[in-house]
Amino acid sequence: MNNVNLPDKENSPAAAGQRLVADLNVVLSDVDALIRATASQRGAEIVKVQTKASDTVEAMKARMVDAEAAFLNKGRQVSRVADDYVRENPWRNLGIVAGVGLLVGLLIGRR
């Protein structure tokens, strides 16, 4: 039996992006917790590091919100383009689907 390599949902670009966002959120929450845990400690160096880490966390959160909005907009744009193509070429798409169905039927029939 031949194995066909179909795209795995767990390895898709969308899943990879979601895992990356989840990982970054974990890192951000860990850094936030670290900043809160060291808030009672004083010293010029500690305060300097806390301030820098806090600024970095806030900047990363803002960038992640912007990136999420950009990904959503791009997804909507791609969806609109695909929808427009299908609506403009219904017979071509019907022919493609029929051809694929015929090929799958022939392959299943050979078994």
Coordinates of C-alpha atoms in Angstrom, one line a residue:
M1 CA 0.0 0.0 0.0
N2 CA 1.4 3.4 -1.0
N3 CA 1.5 6.1 1.7
V4 CA 0.5 9.5 0.5
N5 CA 2.1 12.4 2.3
L6 CA -0.8 14.7 3.1
P7 CA -0.3 18.0 5.0
D8 CA -0.5 17.3 8.7
K9 CA -2.5 19.8 10.6
E10 CA 0.0 19.7 13.4
N11 CA 2.8 20.7 11.0
S12 CA 1.0 23.3 9.0
P13 CA 2.2 26.9 9.0
A14 CA -0.9 28.0 10.8
A15 CA -0.2 25.5 13.6
A16 CA 3.4 26.5 13.8
G17 CA 2.4 30.2 14.1
Q18 CA -0.1 29.3 16.9
R19 CA 2.6 27.4 18.7
L20 CA 5.0 30.3 18.4
V21 CA 2.5 32.8 19.7
A22 CA 1.7 30.4 22.6
D23 CA 5.4 30.0 23.4
L24 CA 5.9 33.8 23.3
N25 CA 3.0 34.3 25.6
V26 CA 4.5 31.8 28.1
V27 CA 7.8 33.6 28.0
L28 CA 6.1 37.0 28.5
S29 CA 4.2 35.7 31.4
D30 CA 7.3 34.2 33.0
V31 CA 9.2 37.5 32.6
D32 CA 6.2 39.4 34.1
A33 CA 6.3 37.0 37.1
L34 CA 10.0 37.4 37.4
I35 CA 9.6 41.2 37.4
R36 CA 6.9 41.0 40.1
A37 CA 9.0 38.5 42.2
T38 CA 12.0 40.8 42.3
A39 CA 10.0 44.0 42.8
S40 CA 10.8 44.1 46.5
Q41 CA 14.5 43.9 45.9
R42 CA 16.3 47.2 45.7
G43 CA 19.6 48.2 44.1
A44 CA 20.5 50.3 41.1
E45 CA 21.3 47.3 38.9
I46 CA 18.1 45.4 39.9
V47 CA 15.9 48.4 39.2
K48 CA 17.6 49.0 35.9
V49 CA 17.1 45.4 34.8
Q50 CA 13.5 45.4 36.0
T51 CA 12.7 48.6 34.0
K52 CA 14.4 47.3 30.9
A53 CA 12.6 43.9 31.1
S54 CA 9.3 45.6 31.8
D55 CA 9.7 47.9 28.7
T56 CA 10.7 44.9 26.6
V57 CA 7.7 42.9 27.7
E58 CA 5.3 45.8 26.9
A59 CA 6.9 46.3 23.5
M60 CA 6.6 42.6 22.6
K61 CA 3.0 42.5 23.7
A62 CA 2.2 45.4 21.4
R63 CA 4.1 43.8 18.5
M64 CA 2.3 40.5 19.0
V65 CA -1.1 42.3 18.8
D66 CA 0.0 44.0 15.6
A67 CA 1.3 40.7 14.2
E68 CA -2.0 38.9 15.0
A69 CA -4.0 41.7 13.3
A70 CA -1.7 41.5 10.2
F71 CA -2.1 37.7 10.0
L72 CA -5.8 37.9 10.3
N73 CA -6.0 40.6 7.6
K74 CA -3.8 38.6 5.3
G75 CA -5.9 35.5 5.9
R76 CA -9.1 37.4 5.0
Q77 CA -7.4 38.8 1.9
V78 CA -6.4 35.4 0.7
S79 CA -9.9 34.1 1.4
R80 CA -11.4 36.9 -0.6
V81 CA -9.1 36.3 -3.5
A82 CA -9.8 32.5 -3.5
D83 CA -13.6 33.2 -3.3
D84 CA -13.4 35.7 -6.2
Y85 CA -11.5 33.2 -8.3
V86 CA -14.0 30.4 -7.7
R87 CA -16.9 32.7 -8.4
E88 CA -15.3 34.0 -11.7
N89 CA -14.3 30.5 -12.9
P90 CA -17.1 28.1 -11.8
W91 CA -16.9 25.8 -14.8
R92 CA -13.1 25.4 -14.7
N93 CA -13.4 24.6 -11.0
L94 CA -16.2 22.1 -11.6
G95 CA -14.0 20.5 -14.2
I96 CA -11.0 20.3 -11.9
V97 CA -13.1 18.8 -9.1
A98 CA -14.6 16.3 -11.5
G99 CA -11.2 15.3 -12.8
V100 CA -9.9 14.8 -9.3
G101 CA -12.9 12.7 -8.4
L102 CA -12.4 10.6 -11.5
L103 CA -8.7 10.0 -10.6
V104 CA -9.6 9.1 -7.1
G105 CA -12.3 6.7 -8.3
L106 CA -9.9 5.0 -10.7
L107 CA -7.3 4.6 -8.0
I108 CA -9.8 3.2 -5.6
G109 CA -11.2 0.9 -8.3
R110 CA -7.7 -0.6 -8.9
R111 CA -7.6 -2.1 -5.5

